[in-house]
Coordinates of C-alpha atoms in Angstrom, one line a residue:
Chain A
M24 CA 44.6 -95.5 92.7
E25 CA 45.6 -99.1 92.4
E26 CA 42.7 -101.5 93.0
G27 CA 43.2 -104.7 95.0
K28 CA 43.0 -108.1 93.4
R29 CA 41.6 -109.9 96.4
A30 CA 38.0 -110.3 97.3
I31 CA 36.0 -111.4 100.3
I32 CA 33.2 -114.0 100.3
T33 CA 30.8 -113.9 103.2
V34 CA 28.4 -116.8 103.7
L35 CA 25.6 -116.5 106.2
G36 CA 22.8 -118.9 107.1
Q37 CA 21.9 -122.2 108.7
D38 CA 24.7 -124.7 109.1
R39 CA 24.5 -127.8 106.9
V40 CA 26.6 -130.4 105.1
G41 CA 28.4 -129.3 102.0
I42 CA 28.7 -125.5 102.4
I43 CA 32.5 -125.3 101.8
Y44 CA 32.3 -128.0 99.2
G45 CA 29.6 -126.1 97.3
I46 CA 31.3 -122.7 97.4
S47 CA 34.8 -123.9 96.8
G48 CA 33.5 -125.9 93.8
V49 CA 32.3 -122.7 92.2
L50 CA 35.7 -121.1 92.9
A51 CA 37.8 -124.0 91.6
N52 CA 35.7 -124.1 88.4
N53 CA 36.6 -120.5 87.8
N54 CA 40.3 -120.7 88.7
V55 CA 39.8 -118.6 91.8
N56 CA 42.3 -119.4 94.6
I57 CA 41.3 -119.5 98.3
L58 CA 43.8 -117.6 100.4
D59 CA 42.2 -117.9 103.8
I60 CA 39.0 -119.4 105.2
S61 CA 37.4 -119.2 108.6
Q62 CA 34.0 -120.0 110.0
T63 CA 32.2 -119.4 113.2
I64 CA 28.7 -119.8 114.6
L65 CA 27.4 -116.4 115.6
Q66 CA 24.0 -116.4 117.4
E67 CA 23.1 -119.8 115.9
F68 CA 24.0 -118.5 112.5
F69 CA 26.7 -120.1 110.4
T70 CA 29.1 -117.4 109.1
M71 CA 32.0 -118.1 106.9
V72 CA 34.5 -115.6 105.6
M73 CA 36.8 -116.5 102.7
V74 CA 39.6 -114.4 101.3
V75 CA 40.2 -115.2 97.6
D76 CA 42.4 -114.1 94.8
V77 CA 40.4 -113.1 91.7
A78 CA 43.4 -112.2 89.5
G79 CA 43.3 -115.4 87.6
S80 CA 39.5 -115.8 87.5
L81 CA 38.2 -117.2 84.2
V82 CA 35.0 -115.1 84.4
E83 CA 34.2 -111.4 85.1
F84 CA 33.7 -110.3 88.7
A85 CA 30.0 -109.8 88.2
Q86 CA 29.6 -113.3 86.7
L87 CA 31.4 -114.9 89.6
K88 CA 29.2 -113.0 91.9
E89 CA 26.1 -114.3 90.2
Q90 CA 27.4 -117.9 90.2
L91 CA 28.1 -117.7 94.0
D92 CA 24.7 -116.1 94.5
S93 CA 22.9 -118.9 92.8
K94 CA 25.0 -121.6 94.6
G95 CA 24.0 -119.8 97.8
K96 CA 20.3 -120.0 96.9
E97 CA 20.7 -123.7 96.1
L98 CA 22.1 -124.2 99.6
G99 CA 19.7 -121.8 101.3
L100 CA 22.5 -119.4 102.2
Q101 CA 23.3 -115.8 101.6
V102 CA 26.6 -115.5 99.7
N103 CA 28.3 -112.2 99.0
L104 CA 31.3 -111.4 97.0
Q105 CA 33.0 -108.0 97.6
H106 CA 36.3 -106.4 96.6
E107 CA 38.7 -106.3 99.6
D108 CA 39.1 -102.5 99.2
I109 CA 35.7 -101.8 100.8
F110 CA 36.8 -103.4 104.0
K111 CA 40.2 -101.9 104.0
F112 CA 38.7 -98.4 103.4
M113 CA 36.1 -98.7 106.1
H114 CA 38.2 -100.3 108.9
R115 CA 41.8 -99.3 108.3
I116 CA 43.3 -95.9 107.7
Chain B
M4 CA 50.2 -107.2 102.0
P5 CA 48.4 -109.6 104.3
F6 CA 44.6 -109.2 104.7
N7 CA 44.2 -108.3 108.3
I8 CA 40.5 -107.4 108.6
S9 CA 38.7 -109.4 111.3
N10 CA 35.6 -111.3 110.7
E11 CA 33.7 -109.0 113.0
E12 CA 34.7 -106.1 110.9
I13 CA 33.7 -107.9 107.7
L14 CA 30.3 -108.7 109.2
E15 CA 29.9 -105.2 110.5
T16 CA 30.2 -103.9 106.9
W17 CA 27.8 -106.7 105.7
R18 CA 25.3 -105.6 108.4
M19 CA 25.5 -102.0 107.5
V20 CA 24.5 -102.7 103.9
E21 CA 22.1 -105.6 104.2
V22 CA 20.3 -104.7 107.5
E23 CA 20.8 -101.0 108.0
K24 CA 20.5 -100.0 104.3
L25 CA 23.8 -98.2 103.9
D26 CA 24.1 -97.0 100.4
I27 CA 25.8 -94.4 98.3
R28 CA 23.0 -92.0 97.6
T29 CA 24.4 -90.5 94.4
I30 CA 27.3 -90.3 92.0
T31 CA 26.8 -86.9 90.3
M32 CA 28.9 -85.9 87.4
G33 CA 29.3 -82.2 87.0
I34 CA 29.7 -81.0 83.4
N35 CA 30.7 -77.5 82.2
I36 CA 28.4 -76.5 79.3
L37 CA 29.5 -72.9 78.9
D38 CA 31.2 -73.9 75.6
C39 CA 27.9 -75.0 74.2
R40 CA 26.5 -71.5 73.6
D41 CA 25.6 -70.7 70.0
A42 CA 23.8 -67.6 68.6
D43 CA 20.9 -69.9 67.9
A44 CA 18.9 -71.2 70.9
D45 CA 18.0 -74.6 69.3
K46 CA 21.7 -75.1 68.3
T47 CA 22.7 -74.3 71.8
G48 CA 20.3 -77.0 73.1
R49 CA 21.7 -79.5 70.7
N50 CA 25.3 -78.7 71.6
I51 CA 24.4 -79.2 75.3
Y52 CA 22.7 -82.5 74.5
D53 CA 25.7 -83.7 72.5
K54 CA 28.2 -82.8 75.2
I55 CA 26.3 -84.4 78.0
C56 CA 25.8 -87.6 76.0
R57 CA 29.5 -87.7 75.2
C58 CA 30.8 -87.0 78.7
A59 CA 28.4 -89.1 80.7
R60 CA 28.1 -92.0 78.3
D61 CA 29.6 -94.5 80.8
L62 CA 28.4 -92.9 84.0
V63 CA 25.6 -95.4 84.7
K64 CA 27.5 -98.4 83.6
V65 CA 30.5 -97.6 85.8
G66 CA 28.2 -96.9 88.7
Q67 CA 26.6 -100.3 88.3
D68 CA 30.0 -102.1 88.0
I69 CA 31.2 -100.4 91.2
E70 CA 28.0 -101.5 93.0
K71 CA 28.7 -105.1 92.0
D72 CA 32.4 -105.0 92.9
F73 CA 32.0 -103.6 96.4
G74 CA 28.6 -104.8 97.2
I75 CA 27.3 -101.3 98.1
P76 CA 24.2 -100.0 96.4
I77 CA 24.6 -96.8 94.5
I78 CA 21.1 -95.5 94.4
N79 CA 21.3 -92.7 91.9
K80 CA 23.6 -91.7 89.0
R81 CA 23.0 -88.1 88.2
I82 CA 24.3 -85.1 86.3
S83 CA 24.7 -81.5 87.1
V84 CA 25.5 -78.8 84.6
T85 CA 26.5 -75.1 84.6
P86 CA 23.6 -72.9 85.7
V87 CA 21.8 -72.6 82.4
A88 CA 21.0 -68.9 83.0
M89 CA 24.8 -68.3 82.4
L90 CA 24.5 -69.2 78.8
V91 CA 21.0 -68.1 77.7
D92 CA 21.4 -64.3 77.7
G93 CA 19.5 -62.9 74.8
F94 CA 17.1 -65.9 74.5
S95 CA 13.4 -65.7 75.3
A96 CA 11.7 -67.8 78.0
A97 CA 10.1 -69.9 75.2
Q98 CA 13.5 -70.6 73.7
I99 CA 14.9 -71.4 77.2
I100 CA 12.1 -74.0 77.7
K101 CA 13.4 -75.7 74.5
V102 CA 16.9 -75.8 76.0
G103 CA 15.4 -77.5 79.1
Q104 CA 13.8 -80.1 76.9
Y105 CA 17.2 -80.9 75.4
L106 CA 18.5 -81.4 78.9
D107 CA 15.7 -83.8 79.6
Q108 CA 16.5 -85.8 76.4
A109 CA 20.1 -86.0 77.4
A110 CA 19.3 -87.3 80.8
R111 CA 17.1 -89.9 79.3
E112 CA 19.7 -90.9 76.7
V113 CA 22.5 -91.5 79.3
G114 CA 20.0 -93.1 81.8
V115 CA 20.3 -90.8 84.8
N116 CA 17.1 -90.1 86.8
F117 CA 17.7 -86.4 87.5
L118 CA 19.8 -83.7 85.8
G119 CA 20.3 -80.5 87.8
G120 CA 21.4 -77.1 86.6
F121 CA 18.3 -75.5 85.1
S122 CA 19.4 -72.8 87.5
A123 CA 20.0 -69.1 88.0
L124 CA 22.3 -67.3 90.5
V125 CA 20.5 -64.0 91.0
H126 CA 21.5 -63.2 94.6
K127 CA 22.6 -59.6 93.8
G128 CA 20.2 -59.0 90.9
Y129 CA 19.0 -60.2 87.5
T130 CA 20.8 -60.7 84.3
R131 CA 18.6 -60.9 81.2
G132 CA 19.3 -64.6 81.1
G133 CA 18.5 -65.1 84.8
R134 CA 15.2 -63.2 84.5
E135 CA 14.1 -65.2 81.4
L136 CA 15.2 -68.5 82.8
I137 CA 13.1 -68.0 86.0
Q138 CA 10.1 -67.2 83.8
A139 CA 10.7 -70.5 82.0
I140 CA 10.9 -72.6 85.1
P141 CA 7.1 -73.6 85.5
E142 CA 6.7 -74.7 81.9
T143 CA 10.1 -76.5 81.8
L144 CA 9.4 -78.5 85.0
A145 CA 5.9 -79.4 83.7
S146 CA 7.1 -80.5 80.3
T147 CA 10.2 -82.4 81.4
E148 CA 10.7 -85.5 83.6
H149 CA 14.3 -85.4 84.7
V150 CA 15.3 -81.7 84.8
C151 CA 15.8 -80.1 88.2
S152 CA 15.9 -76.4 88.8
S153 CA 17.3 -74.1 91.5
V154 CA 17.5 -70.4 92.0
N155 CA 20.0 -68.7 94.4
V156 CA 18.3 -65.6 95.8
G157 CA 20.8 -64.6 98.5
T158 CA 24.3 -65.0 99.9
T159 CA 26.0 -63.8 103.1
K160 CA 28.2 -61.6 100.9
A161 CA 25.5 -60.1 98.7
G162 CA 22.4 -60.0 100.9
I163 CA 19.0 -61.1 99.6
N164 CA 17.5 -60.2 96.3
M165 CA 13.9 -59.6 97.4
D166 CA 12.8 -59.0 93.8
A167 CA 13.7 -62.6 93.1
V168 CA 12.2 -63.7 96.4
C169 CA 8.9 -62.0 95.4
D170 CA 9.0 -63.6 91.9
M171 CA 9.8 -67.1 93.2
G172 CA 6.6 -67.2 95.2
K173 CA 4.7 -66.7 92.0
I174 CA 6.9 -69.1 90.1
I175 CA 6.3 -71.9 92.7
K176 CA 2.6 -71.3 92.5
A177 CA 2.7 -71.4 88.7
T178 CA 4.7 -74.6 88.7
A179 CA 2.2 -76.2 91.1
H180 CA -0.6 -75.1 88.9
L181 CA 1.0 -76.6 85.7
T182 CA 1.6 -79.9 87.4
A183 CA -1.7 -79.9 89.4
E184 CA -2.7 -83.4 88.2
K185 CA 0.4 -84.8 89.9
D186 CA -0.2 -82.9 93.2
G187 CA 2.2 -80.2 92.1
L188 CA 5.1 -82.5 91.5
G189 CA 7.0 -79.8 89.5
C190 CA 7.7 -78.0 92.8
A191 CA 9.5 -81.1 94.1
K192 CA 12.1 -80.4 91.4
L193 CA 12.6 -76.7 92.3
V194 CA 14.8 -75.4 95.1
V195 CA 15.2 -71.8 96.2
F196 CA 18.6 -71.3 97.9
C197 CA 20.6 -68.9 100.0
N198 CA 24.3 -69.5 99.9
A199 CA 24.0 -72.3 97.3
V200 CA 27.1 -74.4 96.9
D201 CA 28.9 -75.1 93.6
D202 CA 29.6 -78.8 94.2
N203 CA 26.4 -80.2 95.7
P204 CA 25.7 -83.7 94.4
F205 CA 22.1 -83.9 95.8
M206 CA 19.0 -83.1 93.8
A207 CA 17.0 -81.1 93.2
G208 CA 19.6 -78.4 94.0
A209 CA 22.7 -79.7 92.2
F210 CA 24.4 -77.5 89.6
H211 CA 28.0 -77.3 88.3
G212 CA 29.1 -74.0 89.8
P213 CA 31.1 -71.3 88.0
G214 CA 34.4 -72.2 89.9
E215 CA 34.2 -75.9 89.0
P216 CA 36.5 -77.7 86.5
E217 CA 35.4 -78.9 83.1
L218 CA 34.2 -82.2 84.5
V219 CA 34.0 -83.5 88.1
L220 CA 32.6 -86.4 90.1
N221 CA 30.9 -85.6 93.4
I222 CA 29.6 -88.3 95.8
G223 CA 26.7 -88.1 98.1
I224 CA 26.6 -90.6 100.9
S225 CA 23.7 -91.7 103.0
G226 CA 23.2 -93.9 106.0
P227 CA 20.5 -92.7 108.5
G228 CA 19.8 -96.4 109.2
V229 CA 23.3 -97.1 110.2
V230 CA 23.5 -94.1 112.5
G231 CA 20.0 -94.8 113.8
N232 CA 21.1 -98.3 115.0
V233 CA 24.1 -96.8 116.8
V234 CA 21.8 -94.6 118.8
K235 CA 19.3 -97.4 119.4
N236 CA 22.0 -99.7 120.6
N237 CA 23.3 -97.2 123.1
P238 CA 20.2 -96.2 125.1
D239 CA 22.0 -95.4 128.3
C240 CA 25.2 -93.5 127.4
D241 CA 25.3 -89.8 127.9
L242 CA 25.2 -87.4 124.9
G243 CA 28.9 -86.8 124.8
E244 CA 29.6 -90.5 124.5
L245 CA 26.7 -90.8 122.0
A246 CA 28.3 -88.1 119.8
N247 CA 31.5 -90.0 119.9
R248 CA 29.9 -93.2 118.7
I249 CA 28.1 -91.4 115.9
K250 CA 31.4 -90.0 114.9
N251 CA 33.0 -93.4 114.6
T252 CA 30.2 -94.7 112.4
A253 CA 30.1 -91.5 110.3
F254 CA 33.8 -92.1 109.6
K255 CA 33.1 -95.6 108.3
I256 CA 30.1 -94.6 106.2
T257 CA 32.2 -91.7 104.6
R258 CA 35.1 -94.1 103.8
S259 CA 32.8 -96.1 101.6
G260 CA 31.9 -92.9 99.8
E261 CA 35.5 -91.9 99.5
L262 CA 36.3 -95.3 98.0
V263 CA 33.5 -95.2 95.5
G264 CA 34.5 -91.6 94.5
R265 CA 38.1 -92.6 93.9
V266 CA 37.3 -95.7 92.0
A267 CA 34.7 -94.1 89.8
S268 CA 37.0 -91.1 89.1
N269 CA 39.7 -93.6 88.1
R270 CA 37.4 -95.6 85.8
L271 CA 35.7 -92.7 84.2
G272 CA 38.9 -90.6 83.9
V273 CA 37.1 -87.6 85.5
P274 CA 38.6 -85.8 88.5
F275 CA 37.2 -86.6 91.9
G276 CA 35.5 -83.5 93.4
I277 CA 34.1 -84.0 96.9
V278 CA 32.2 -86.3 99.2
D279 CA 29.1 -84.7 100.6
L280 CA 28.6 -85.9 104.2
S281 CA 24.9 -85.8 104.4
L282 CA 22.4 -88.1 106.1
A283 CA 19.8 -88.3 103.4
P284 CA 16.7 -90.2 104.4
T285 CA 14.3 -92.1 102.1
P286 CA 10.7 -93.0 102.7
A287 CA 11.8 -96.6 103.5
V288 CA 11.3 -97.7 107.2
G289 CA 14.6 -97.5 109.1
D290 CA 16.1 -95.0 106.7
S291 CA 14.9 -91.9 108.6
V292 CA 16.6 -89.0 110.3
A293 CA 13.5 -88.4 112.4
E294 CA 13.9 -91.9 113.9
I295 CA 17.5 -91.1 114.9
L296 CA 16.3 -88.1 116.9
E297 CA 13.5 -90.1 118.4
A298 CA 16.0 -92.9 119.4
M299 CA 17.9 -90.2 121.3
G300 CA 14.9 -89.9 123.5
L301 CA 12.3 -87.6 121.9
E302 CA 8.8 -89.0 121.9
R303 CA 8.2 -87.4 118.4
V304 CA 10.4 -85.3 116.3
G305 CA 9.3 -81.7 116.4
T306 CA 8.9 -81.6 120.2
H307 CA 11.1 -79.4 122.4
G308 CA 14.6 -80.7 122.2
S309 CA 14.5 -81.6 118.5
T310 CA 16.8 -78.7 117.5
A311 CA 19.4 -79.7 120.1
A312 CA 19.3 -83.4 119.2
L313 CA 19.7 -82.5 115.5
A314 CA 22.6 -80.1 116.3
L315 CA 24.4 -82.9 118.1
L316 CA 23.7 -85.4 115.2
N317 CA 24.7 -83.0 112.5
D318 CA 28.0 -82.0 114.2
A319 CA 29.0 -85.6 115.0
V320 CA 28.4 -86.7 111.4
K321 CA 30.6 -83.9 110.1
K322 CA 33.4 -84.5 112.6
G323 CA 33.5 -88.2 111.8
G324 CA 33.2 -87.7 108.1
A325 CA 35.7 -84.9 107.8
M326 CA 38.5 -87.2 108.9
A327 CA 37.5 -89.9 106.5
S328 CA 37.6 -88.0 103.2
S329 CA 40.3 -86.1 101.5
Y330 CA 37.8 -83.6 100.1
V331 CA 34.6 -82.8 101.9
G332 CA 32.1 -80.4 100.3
G333 CA 28.6 -80.0 99.0
L334 CA 26.0 -79.5 101.7
S335 CA 27.4 -81.9 104.3
G336 CA 24.8 -82.1 107.0
A337 CA 21.6 -84.0 107.9
F338 CA 18.7 -83.5 105.6
I339 CA 15.2 -83.1 107.1
P340 CA 12.8 -83.4 104.1
V341 CA 9.3 -84.1 105.3
S342 CA 7.9 -86.2 102.5
E343 CA 11.1 -88.3 102.1
D344 CA 11.3 -89.4 105.7
A345 CA 8.8 -91.8 107.3
G346 CA 9.4 -90.4 110.8
M347 CA 8.9 -86.8 109.7
I348 CA 5.7 -87.8 107.8
A349 CA 4.4 -89.5 111.0
A350 CA 5.3 -86.5 113.2
A351 CA 3.7 -84.0 110.8
A352 CA 0.6 -86.1 110.5
A353 CA 0.4 -86.4 114.3
G354 CA 0.6 -82.6 114.6
A355 CA 4.0 -82.8 116.5
L356 CA 6.0 -81.2 113.8
S357 CA 5.2 -77.7 112.5
I358 CA 6.7 -75.5 109.8
D359 CA 7.9 -73.2 112.6
K360 CA 9.8 -76.0 114.3
L361 CA 11.2 -77.2 111.0
E362 CA 12.5 -73.6 110.4
A363 CA 14.2 -73.6 113.8
M364 CA 15.8 -77.0 113.0
T365 CA 17.2 -75.7 109.7
C366 CA 19.4 -73.3 111.7
V367 CA 21.5 -76.2 112.8
C368 CA 21.5 -78.6 109.8
S369 CA 21.5 -78.6 106.1
V370 CA 19.5 -77.6 104.3
G371 CA 16.2 -76.0 104.9
L372 CA 12.5 -76.3 104.6
D373 CA 12.5 -79.3 102.3
M374 CA 9.6 -81.2 100.6
I375 CA 6.9 -79.5 102.6
A376 CA 3.4 -79.5 101.3
V377 CA 1.2 -76.6 102.2
P378 CA -2.4 -75.7 101.2
G379 CA -3.0 -75.0 97.6
D380 CA -4.6 -71.6 98.3
T381 CA -1.5 -70.4 100.1
P382 CA -0.8 -66.9 98.7
A383 CA 2.4 -66.4 96.6
E384 CA 3.4 -63.7 99.0
T385 CA 3.3 -66.2 101.9
L386 CA 5.6 -68.6 100.0
S387 CA 7.9 -65.7 99.3
A388 CA 7.9 -64.7 102.9
I389 CA 8.8 -68.3 103.9
I390 CA 11.7 -68.2 101.4
A391 CA 12.8 -64.8 102.8
D392 CA 12.9 -66.2 106.4
E393 CA 15.0 -69.2 105.3
A394 CA 17.3 -67.0 103.2
A395 CA 17.8 -64.7 106.2
I396 CA 18.8 -67.7 108.4
G397 CA 21.3 -68.7 105.8
M398 CA 22.6 -65.2 105.2
I399 CA 23.2 -64.4 108.9
N400 CA 24.6 -67.8 109.8
R401 CA 26.8 -68.1 106.8
K402 CA 25.3 -71.4 105.8
T403 CA 23.3 -72.9 103.0
T404 CA 19.5 -72.8 103.4
A405 CA 16.9 -73.7 100.9
V406 CA 13.1 -74.0 100.4
R407 CA 11.5 -76.7 98.5
I408 CA 7.8 -76.2 99.1
I409 CA 4.7 -77.6 97.4
P410 CA 1.5 -75.5 97.5
A411 CA -0.6 -78.6 96.6
P412 CA -3.3 -77.6 94.2
G413 CA -6.8 -78.2 95.6
K414 CA -5.5 -79.6 98.8
K415 CA -6.0 -78.3 102.3
E416 CA -4.6 -78.9 105.7
G417 CA -4.7 -82.6 106.6
D418 CA -4.8 -83.9 103.0
Y419 CA -1.9 -85.8 101.6
V420 CA 0.2 -85.3 98.4
E421 CA 1.6 -88.4 96.9
F422 CA 4.7 -88.3 94.7
G423 CA 5.9 -91.9 95.0
G424 CA 9.5 -93.2 94.8
L425 CA 12.2 -91.3 96.6
L426 CA 10.1 -88.2 96.7
G427 CA 7.5 -90.0 99.0
R428 CA 4.3 -88.5 100.3
A429 CA 3.5 -85.6 102.7
P430 CA 0.7 -84.4 104.8
V431 CA -0.4 -80.8 103.9
M432 CA 0.8 -78.6 106.8
P433 CA -0.8 -75.4 107.9
V434 CA 0.9 -72.0 107.3
N435 CA 0.4 -68.8 109.3
K436 CA -2.8 -67.1 107.9
N437 CA -1.6 -63.5 108.6
S438 CA -0.5 -61.7 105.4
S439 CA 3.1 -60.9 104.6
A440 CA 2.1 -59.3 101.3
L441 CA 3.0 -55.6 102.0
F442 CA 6.5 -56.7 103.3
I443 CA 7.1 -58.8 100.2
H444 CA 5.9 -56.1 97.8
R445 CA 8.4 -53.6 99.1
Q446 CA 11.0 -55.7 97.0
G447 CA 14.5 -54.3 96.6
R448 CA 17.6 -55.9 98.2
I449 CA 18.2 -56.7 101.9
P450 CA 21.8 -55.5 102.4
A451 CA 24.6 -57.9 103.1
P452 CA 24.9 -58.3 106.9
I453 CA 27.9 -57.1 109.0
Q454 CA 29.1 -60.7 109.0
A455 CA 30.0 -60.3 105.3
L456 CA 32.6 -57.6 106.1
N457 CA 35.4 -59.9 107.1
N458 CA 38.2 -58.7 104.9

């Protein structure tokens, strides 16, 4: 099977200044393009979902994941990076 | 193609993993080892070791990569091999123990936590290899860490080999005795089956059956927590509607298993076998099949109604899962191990859950009497009789049943055995004190039932 090249970043936590700046900084440094971005406040929790293209990423997926994770810790947020296929498989036939 | 998954759906997946502990329980690589046979037992063992190390070299690494890529934990990476009894004819029990130790070394080398297949299929009778292997089980399980063993003593087509049932009571006692300092831990790695399946990815009963290809990848999913939350969040809907909602969730859980299977198969270059649609609990709070049944409205699992609730759950999981995977197989049903499920442990400790009720519940789910601790002085014949009862349920109902029972050395009713990790802890449950010895000592073979005559 062909594996997708896009990934989903989910950010959850308390709203604060500089979330998009912080996350997109990590992505820009690694040449990862943002395709879509949306954010909402769900039950007082800030949630942001980003669709990104990892095809041109300068680092391995696992490294990118670690960098986002540590940026998240710095900002007091939970940041997750997952391949798009998991969502497609679960929610679409 | 545009990405058209809604944020709600993305967050649902996030919640399943982070909050409800969805995970892939196991990726199990099946390896044919029939070509490893040599005239010399030690050389046979070395051949097996070499082949496992060669074939499964990348298994753990690929599993870890997939976990990172998709953000779904894969708890176990495991190996199953051809039932060892099939290639040890002519070797003595002492020699077969050595072969078991090579299996253990191979498991350690490639980094898997369990390796299944120290097994014998003896449902119609013993081969020389089968007989010797069974005699080698206690010492092998005591002297190895990762090796799991299983013995198939009956099938719907063949009936039940009561000679083997009689022997297995003694073998279980001997295994408990040899691992007495660890509460009889060896018995947690030994399963006695009726209608064992060839492609089961779950331990301790996994083996690479005779009809399987050279190499294969089988996936075991999990997710009691996810299903449990569905039930908890729907306290008022009737049981038909509840079954429907469980089906929807089972579908999504199974899709994650299907994805992991396809990707792992691709990356390892090994054919994808099956997804096993089982709800496999762990001792962690919230990862319990018992809690699902209690959330349906039972005060404690084990009370009247438990069998019906479990039947509904088991069927809904299968119906949802069957639509989600291209190949469904293995055991595919809810597991009800006592020591590995916090809700089962609590119910047994409170006296709400008896072995008799568990036996009834095994009629409607996979697999059988699983991880049950009984007093250390339970006679071998009583263990054999418990096995015979379960095997009869499997034989008549054309389903897999199994017994994984621990006669805990030196322990009596009300004491606890502690295994730790995924194997958990269990209260010692009472058994019926009336003897079954004369029945068991008749031995012979229970004929195949009329259900077998379907040609």
